[in-house]
Amino acid sequence: MEIINNLLDFIVHLDHHLFELVWEYGVWIYVLLFLIVFMETGLLVMAFLPGDVLLFTAGTFCAGVQNDIGQTAELNLFFTLLLLVIAAILGDALNYYLGKTIGLKILNWKISDKQIINPKYILKTNQFYENHGPKTIIIARFLPIIRTFAPFVAGIAEMPYAKFVRYNVSGAFIWVLSLVFLGYFFGNLSIVKNNFKMVILGIILLSLVPMCIEIIRNNRKKKQPR
């Protein structure tokens, strides 16, 4: 429970934590940002990491963030975009490879007779593929948890790699650039800075809306008489 509380605190107060990390670790912060995006997109067990929120906050720091005592923390915009796009592409590529090579075995991993990977996430991702086809790789970039499972399911389904790469690369560019630039242009507005916690929660809730709509639509379809 303490781990969950610490994670929630890190996400909700990401601006403060990132400020401290930039000051404490300097250029090593780029390595940390790269690893978080890479792990969230590349490893199923890291699906809980804050991808959308991190990109928005990183964009805010690319414009420069000043604390109450006048210290400024700033990230290089070009370097941040380049690293995070590469991290997103490599993460999905790894996930696809794991799905294609050992996907079914991973799904059956158990601890105390309980599956490590919740089958409902795979089911939801499959439903997205049925409704949206290969472009799910792009759409899923903006959906927490689903974005981690989409390339994995693509690997299990043996989607042709040439097709997967196209959607992987384009999806990574759209996801990273859109959220980083949103943070870059709007993150330092007074209304955003003074309500950063609410903005972060808003990003999380908005990212969950498409998933909720899809679940409701599927439930309605199941209730309809055949």
JSON list of N, CA, C and O in Angstrom, two decimals, residues 64 104 123 156 173:
[
{"chain": "A", "resi": 64, "resn": "GLY", "atom": "N", "xyz": [11.32, 25.87, -19.18]},
{"chain": "A", "resi": 64, "resn": "GLY", "atom": "CA", "xyz": [11.95, 26.43, -17.98]},
{"chain": "A", "resi": 64, "resn": "GLY", "atom": "C", "xyz": [10.94, 26.59, -16.86]},
{"chain": "A", "resi": 64, "resn": "GLY", "atom": "O", "xyz": [9.87, 27.15, -17.06]},
{"chain": "A", "resi": 104, "resn": "LEU", "atom": "N", "xyz": [2.50, -15.96, -25.13]},
{"chain": "A", "resi": 104, "resn": "LEU", "atom": "CA", "xyz": [1.54, -16.88, -24.50]},
{"chain": "A", "resi": 104, "resn": "LEU", "atom": "C", "xyz": [2.08, -17.43, -23.19]},
{"chain": "A", "resi": 104, "resn": "LEU", "atom": "O", "xyz": [1.32, -17.65, -22.24]},
{"chain": "A", "resi": 123, "resn": "LEU", "atom": "N", "xyz": [-7.93, -8.72, -23.17]},
{"chain": "A", "resi": 123, "resn": "LEU", "atom": "CA", "xyz": [-9.25, -8.73, -23.80]},
{"chain": "A", "resi": 123, "resn": "LEU", "atom": "C", "xyz": [-9.62, -7.34, -24.30]},
{"chain": "A", "resi": 123, "resn": "LEU", "atom": "O", "xyz": [-10.10, -7.19, -25.44]},
{"chain": "A", "resi": 156, "resn": "ILE", "atom": "N", "xyz": [1.72, -11.17, -30.41]},
{"chain": "A", "resi": 156, "resn": "ILE", "atom": "CA", "xyz": [1.05, -12.46, -30.28]},
{"chain": "A", "resi": 156, "resn": "ILE", "atom": "C", "xyz": [0.26, -12.78, -31.55]},
{"chain": "A", "resi": 156, "resn": "ILE", "atom": "O", "xyz": [0.26, -13.91, -32.04]},
{"chain": "A", "resi": 173, "resn": "PHE", "atom": "N", "xyz": [5.89, 9.44, -32.60]},
{"chain": "A", "resi": 173, "resn": "PHE", "atom": "CA", "xyz": [6.06, 10.86, -32.91]},
{"chain": "A", "resi": 173, "resn": "PHE", "atom": "C", "xyz": [4.82, 11.67, -32.50]},
{"chain": "A", "resi": 173, "resn": "PHE", "atom": "O", "xyz": [4.94, 12.74, -31.88]}
]
